[in-house]
Short mmCIF file of C-alpha atoms in Angstrom, two decimals:
data_model
loop_
_atom_site.label_atom_id
_atom_site.label_comp_id
_atom_site.label_asym_id
_atom_site.label_seq_id
_atom_site.Cartn_x
_atom_site.Cartn_y
_atom_site.Cartn_z
CA MET A 1 0.00 0.00 0.00
CA ARG A 2 1.35 3.41 -0.98
CA VAL A 3 1.38 5.99 1.83
CA THR A 4 1.46 9.62 0.75
CA GLY A 5 3.55 12.31 2.46
CA ARG A 6 0.40 13.97 3.76
CA ARG A 7 -0.86 10.73 5.25
CA THR A 8 2.53 10.04 6.81
CA ARG A 9 2.52 13.44 8.52
CA ALA A 10 -1.00 12.79 9.78
CA LEU A 11 0.08 9.47 11.27
CA TRP A 12 3.04 11.13 13.02
CA LEU A 13 0.75 13.82 14.48
CA CYS A 14 -1.66 11.17 15.76
CA ALA A 15 1.22 9.27 17.35
CA ALA A 16 2.58 12.41 19.02
CA ALA A 17 -0.87 13.29 20.38
CA PHE A 18 -1.21 9.75 21.76
CA VAL A 19 2.15 10.05 23.56
CA LEU A 20 1.13 13.37 25.17
CA ILE A 21 -2.20 11.96 26.32
CA ALA A 22 -0.55 8.82 27.66
CA ALA A 23 2.04 10.88 29.55
CA ALA A 24 -0.55 13.00 31.35
CA PRO A 25 -1.79 11.80 34.76
CA PRO A 26 -5.52 11.20 35.37
CA SER A 27 -7.58 14.36 35.80
CA GLY A 28 -7.47 15.87 39.28
CA VAL A 29 -4.12 14.38 40.30
CA VAL A 30 -0.40 14.87 39.76
CA GLN A 31 2.09 12.04 39.61
CA LEU A 32 5.66 11.80 40.90
CA ARG A 33 7.64 10.40 37.96
CA ARG A 34 11.17 10.46 39.37
CA VAL A 35 12.19 10.92 43.00
CA VAL A 36 15.83 11.48 43.98
CA GLY A 37 16.89 11.97 47.61
CA ASP A 38 14.85 13.47 50.45
CA VAL A 39 11.46 14.27 48.90
CA ALA A 40 8.35 14.59 51.06
CA VAL A 41 4.68 15.15 50.18
CA SER A 42 1.58 16.39 51.95
CA PRO A 43 -1.74 15.35 50.33
CA ALA A 44 -3.63 18.44 51.50
CA PRO A 45 -3.05 21.81 53.25
CA GLY A 46 -2.34 21.17 56.93
CA ALA A 47 -1.69 17.46 56.45
CA PRO A 48 1.67 16.10 57.66
CA PHE A 49 4.50 15.46 55.22
CA ALA A 50 5.61 11.89 54.50
CA PRO A 51 8.41 10.41 52.38
CA ALA A 52 7.61 10.27 48.65
CA SER A 53 8.20 7.49 46.13
CA SER A 54 8.23 7.35 42.34
CA GLY A 55 4.87 6.59 40.77
CA ARG A 56 2.79 8.02 43.60
CA GLU A 57 -0.28 10.02 42.61
CA LEU A 58 -1.34 13.06 44.65
CA PRO A 59 -4.63 14.94 44.55
CA PHE A 60 -4.93 18.62 43.68
CA GLY A 61 -4.20 20.54 46.89
CA ALA A 62 -1.01 18.57 47.59
CA GLN A 63 2.40 20.01 48.52
CA ILE A 64 5.77 18.64 47.42
CA ARG A 65 9.02 19.46 49.26
CA THR A 66 12.66 18.62 48.48
CA GLY A 67 15.60 18.55 50.86
CA ALA A 68 19.29 19.24 50.28
CA GLY A 69 20.55 17.52 47.13
CA ALA A 70 17.08 16.14 46.34
CA ARG A 71 14.90 16.62 43.26
CA VAL A 72 11.65 15.30 41.83
CA GLU A 73 9.95 15.20 38.42
CA ILE A 74 6.20 15.77 38.52
CA ALA A 75 3.61 15.04 35.82
CA LEU A 76 1.12 17.91 35.92
CA ASP A 77 -2.20 18.17 34.15
CA ALA A 78 -0.59 20.69 31.74
CA GLY A 79 2.91 19.24 31.36
CA ILE A 80 5.99 18.42 33.44
CA ALA A 81 7.63 20.17 36.41
CA LYS A 82 11.14 19.42 37.69
CA LEU A 83 11.61 20.59 41.27
CA TYR A 84 15.15 21.42 42.42
CA GLU A 85 16.63 20.91 45.87
CA ARG A 86 15.37 22.87 48.92
CA SER A 87 12.12 23.79 47.18
CA LEU A 88 8.41 23.72 48.00
CA LEU A 89 5.68 23.46 45.35
CA ARG A 90 1.93 23.67 46.02
CA ILE A 91 -0.78 22.40 43.67
CA PRO A 92 -4.03 24.39 44.13
CA ALA A 93 -7.12 22.44 45.11
CA GLY A 94 -10.07 22.12 42.76
CA PRO A 95 -10.14 23.18 39.11
CA GLU A 96 -7.28 25.68 39.67
CA GLY A 97 -4.94 22.70 40.00
CA SER A 98 -5.07 22.21 36.24
CA ARG A 99 -4.40 25.90 35.51
CA ASN A 100 -1.61 26.99 37.88
CA VAL A 101 0.88 26.03 40.58
CA GLU A 102 2.53 27.96 43.40
CA LEU A 103 6.30 27.86 43.87
CA VAL A 104 6.57 28.83 47.54
CA SER A 105 10.36 28.68 47.64
CA GLY A 106 13.31 27.31 45.72
CA ALA A 107 13.31 26.60 41.99
CA ALA A 108 11.50 24.52 39.39
CA GLY A 109 11.76 23.92 35.65
CA PHE A 110 8.59 23.51 33.61
CA ASP A 111 7.74 22.02 30.23
CA ILE A 112 4.16 23.06 29.52
CA ARG A 113 2.29 21.86 26.44
CA PRO A 114 1.35 24.69 24.02
CA ARG A 115 -1.88 26.26 25.23
CA GLY A 116 -3.45 26.96 21.86
CA GLY A 117 -6.63 28.94 22.47
CA GLU A 118 -6.64 28.25 26.22
CA ALA A 119 -5.76 30.86 28.84
CA PRO A 120 -2.04 30.89 29.78
CA TYR A 121 -0.89 28.44 32.43
CA GLU A 122 0.35 30.35 35.49
CA VAL A 123 3.21 29.81 37.93
CA HIS A 124 2.78 31.92 41.08
CA THR A 125 5.46 32.99 43.56
CA ARG A 126 5.14 35.52 46.37
CA SER A 127 6.51 38.25 44.14
CA SER A 128 5.56 37.29 40.57
CA VAL A 129 3.07 35.61 38.28
CA VAL A 130 4.50 33.87 35.19
CA LEU A 131 2.03 33.65 32.30
CA VAL A 132 2.96 30.58 30.31
CA LYS A 133 2.28 30.26 26.61
CA GLY A 134 3.93 26.84 26.42
CA THR A 135 7.26 24.93 26.40
CA ARG A 136 10.29 25.23 28.68
CA PHE A 137 11.26 27.75 31.34
CA THR A 138 12.63 27.92 34.90
CA VAL A 139 11.29 29.87 37.89
CA THR A 140 13.11 30.63 41.15
CA ALA A 141 11.64 32.23 44.26
CA ASP A 142 13.51 33.71 47.22
CA GLY A 143 13.23 36.58 49.71
CA GLU A 144 14.60 39.12 47.22
CA GLY A 145 12.07 38.40 44.47
CA SER A 146 11.77 35.96 41.59
CA THR A 147 13.58 35.06 38.39
CA VAL A 148 12.22 33.57 35.19
CA ALA A 149 14.54 31.98 32.62
CA VAL A 150 13.00 31.13 29.23
CA ALA A 151 14.57 28.32 27.19
CA HIS A 152 11.94 28.04 24.45
CA ALA A 153 8.97 30.19 23.33
CA ASP A 154 7.91 33.50 24.92
CA HIS A 155 6.38 34.13 28.33
CA GLY A 156 4.99 37.02 30.36
CA VAL A 157 5.75 38.02 33.96
CA ARG A 158 4.12 40.53 36.30
CA GLU A 159 3.74 41.20 40.01
CA PRO A 160 0.78 39.59 41.83
CA GLY A 161 -2.30 41.82 41.76
CA SER A 162 -0.87 44.03 39.02
CA VAL A 163 -3.37 45.32 36.47
CA GLY A 164 -0.60 46.47 34.13
CA ARG A 165 0.67 44.66 31.06
CA GLU A 166 3.07 41.83 31.75
CA LEU A 167 6.74 42.02 30.80
CA LEU A 168 7.35 39.80 27.76
CA VAL A 169 10.42 37.54 27.95
CA HIS A 170 11.81 35.91 24.80
CA SER A 171 13.80 32.69 24.42
CA GLY A 172 17.37 33.08 25.66
CA PHE A 173 16.42 35.92 28.03
CA GLY A 174 15.26 35.94 31.62
CA ALA A 175 13.63 38.36 34.06
CA THR A 176 14.53 39.18 37.67
CA GLY A 177 12.43 41.36 39.97
CA GLY A 178 9.31 41.59 42.06
CA ALA A 179 9.09 42.29 45.80
CA GLY A 180 8.92 46.03 45.03
CA ARG A 181 11.64 46.01 42.38
CA PRO A 182 10.94 46.49 38.65
CA PHE A 183 11.60 43.42 36.55
CA ALA A 184 14.95 43.54 34.74
CA LEU A 185 15.52 41.54 31.57
CA GLY A 186 18.85 39.78 31.19
CA LEU A 187 20.69 37.21 29.10
CA LEU A 188 20.89 33.56 30.09
CA ASP A 189 24.05 31.53 30.34
CA GLN A 190 23.82 29.45 27.15
CA LYS A 191 26.18 26.67 28.30
CA GLY A 192 24.42 23.32 28.02
CA ASP A 193 20.74 22.43 28.28
CA PRO A 194 19.39 23.31 31.77
CA TRP A 195 16.47 20.90 31.31
CA GLU A 196 18.83 17.97 30.82
CA ALA A 197 21.32 19.29 33.40
CA TRP A 198 18.62 18.91 36.08
CA SER A 199 19.10 15.15 35.88
CA ASN A 200 22.70 15.61 37.03
CA GLY A 201 21.72 17.80 39.97
CA ALA A 202 22.84 21.05 38.31
CA ALA A 203 21.72 24.40 39.68
CA PRO A 204 18.77 26.14 37.95
CA SER A 205 19.37 28.50 35.03
CA ARG A 206 19.14 32.19 36.00
CA PRO A 207 19.52 35.43 34.06
CA LEU A 208 23.03 36.87 34.30
CA PRO A 209 23.01 39.64 36.94
CA PRO A 210 24.46 43.10 36.30
CA PRO A 211 28.07 43.41 37.48
CA ARG A 212 28.64 45.11 40.83
CA SER A 213 30.83 47.73 39.18
CA ALA A 214 28.13 48.89 36.76
CA ALA A 215 27.12 52.44 37.72
CA LEU A 216 23.82 52.51 35.87
CA PRO A 217 20.80 54.69 36.68
CA PRO A 218 18.02 52.90 38.58
CA ALA A 219 14.73 52.24 36.82
CA SER A 220 11.47 53.53 38.23
CA PRO A 221 8.54 51.10 38.72
CA ASP A 222 6.92 52.27 35.45
CA GLN A 223 10.01 51.44 33.38
CA THR A 224 11.52 48.25 32.04
CA GLN A 225 15.20 47.39 32.37
CA VAL A 226 17.03 45.28 29.81
CA ILE A 227 20.47 44.29 31.13
CA LEU A 228 22.84 42.50 28.76
CA GLN A 229 26.01 41.28 30.48
CA GLY A 230 29.10 40.22 28.62
CA PRO A 231 32.25 38.37 29.63
CA HIS A 232 34.21 41.50 30.53
CA ASP A 233 32.19 42.83 33.49
CA ALA A 234 30.22 45.33 31.43
CA ALA A 235 26.49 45.90 31.24
CA LEU A 236 24.02 47.57 28.96
CA GLN A 237 20.80 48.89 30.42
CA VAL A 238 17.77 49.90 28.42
CA LEU A 239 15.20 52.08 30.13
CA ALA A 240 12.16 51.41 28.00
CA SER A 241 9.64 53.93 29.21
CA ARG A 242 5.99 53.31 28.53
CA GLY A 243 5.94 56.29 26.20
CA PRO A 244 4.81 55.68 22.65
CA ASP A 245 7.95 55.76 20.56
CA ARG A 246 11.35 56.09 22.27
CA VAL A 247 13.83 54.03 24.22
CA GLU A 248 16.83 55.43 26.13
CA ILE A 249 19.98 53.31 26.28
CA ALA A 250 22.76 53.70 28.83
CA GLY A 251 25.92 51.63 29.19
CA SER A 252 28.20 51.32 32.22
CA ASP A 253 31.10 52.71 30.17
CA GLY A 254 29.37 56.06 29.59
CA PHE A 255 27.64 55.06 26.36
CA GLU A 256 24.28 56.77 25.82
CA ALA A 257 21.84 56.65 22.90
CA THR A 258 18.19 57.20 22.09
CA LEU A 259 16.31 55.07 19.57
CA SER A 260 12.79 55.51 18.28
CA ARG A 261 10.25 52.77 17.72
CA ALA A 262 10.68 53.42 13.99
CA ASP A 263 14.46 52.88 14.32
CA LEU A 264 13.94 49.50 15.99
CA GLU A 265 11.40 48.45 13.36
CA GLN A 266 13.96 49.33 10.67
CA VAL A 267 16.49 47.11 12.44
CA LEU A 268 14.05 44.21 12.10
CA ARG A 269 13.97 44.91 8.37
CA GLY A 270 17.76 44.54 8.21
CA ASN A 271 18.96 48.13 8.65
CA THR A 272 21.16 47.30 11.65
CA ALA A 273 23.42 50.35 11.09
CA LEU A 274 20.77 52.44 12.90
CA LEU A 275 21.98 50.92 16.18
CA GLY A 276 25.38 52.52 15.70
CA PRO A 277 28.83 50.86 15.83
CA GLN A 278 29.23 50.99 19.61
CA LEU A 279 25.89 49.36 20.40
CA LEU A 280 26.42 46.76 17.67
CA ARG A 281 29.81 45.93 19.18
CA MET A 282 28.25 45.57 22.65
CA LEU A 283 25.60 43.21 21.32
CA ARG A 284 28.13 41.16 19.37
CA LEU A 285 30.27 40.69 22.50
CA ARG A 286 27.21 39.40 24.31
CA GLY A 287 26.11 37.07 21.53
CA VAL A 288 22.86 38.96 20.89
CA SER A 289 21.72 39.56 17.32
CA PRO A 290 20.44 43.06 16.44
CA ALA A 291 17.05 41.55 15.51
CA ALA A 292 16.73 39.70 18.84
CA PHE A 293 17.59 42.89 20.72
CA ALA A 294 15.06 44.93 18.72
CA HIS A 295 12.34 42.31 19.21
CA GLN A 296 12.90 42.10 22.97
CA VAL A 297 12.76 45.91 23.41
CA LEU A 298 9.86 46.56 21.04
CA ASP A 299 7.69 43.95 22.72
CA ASN A 300 7.95 45.87 25.99
CA LEU A 301 7.31 49.41 24.70
#
């Protein structure tokens, strides 16, 4: 029997859909797929914690905690979560358990199936809400705020209770902020695959912080910071005000420039000379293409 290319693609799509459905736990529960080290679970708020084991199913409303050097992979209703050491994850009770989780402390990586026409999946911390469009990212939560590192696709982040537009974070970038601080966009360390590194007990991927020596002007709460750090202890900060058409750029070495929305749109069309030789050199040192830089800034104007 002759199988056409179109039919072959259809068969592959059906097989992929079957794998995703088979991988998902039954509705209303999460499942512990891989448990390493000291992992404990509580089936409901207020219930005592007990040692966890691979294959165990937990109802919505459960809490999952890891000790030093421990980690656990969790099959969620919407995808997979990988909890790092010294972390606490809560699954909301009821229908919310299929739409969001709460990272109380520590760090977790997520691989969420594309949402299509559904509302974004949400990861809550005390200082941020991550709006998930789909695929892989990492969230950390500590006393100084939260960080979001995006490996694939684009995501949004905002403070809890905020009615403003979320900050958009593209692949290869991350965001740090919350707890009263504006979110700052930064580059990720591109060495290795953080999703696979989790299996070896590696630390979570975080955006590169600005160097201590960078004397850059602080951003106000109604501005967005884009910080691009390179290997030579230098930073570039973009203060993208919510005004309609301009972005101010300041570098730690005294570099200053102003670009219009029209300039950045021209960069996307290939006219990269509008960024100027100094800014182009900064971006090249940091491994950022002019188009990626323009996209990341324009999406937050």
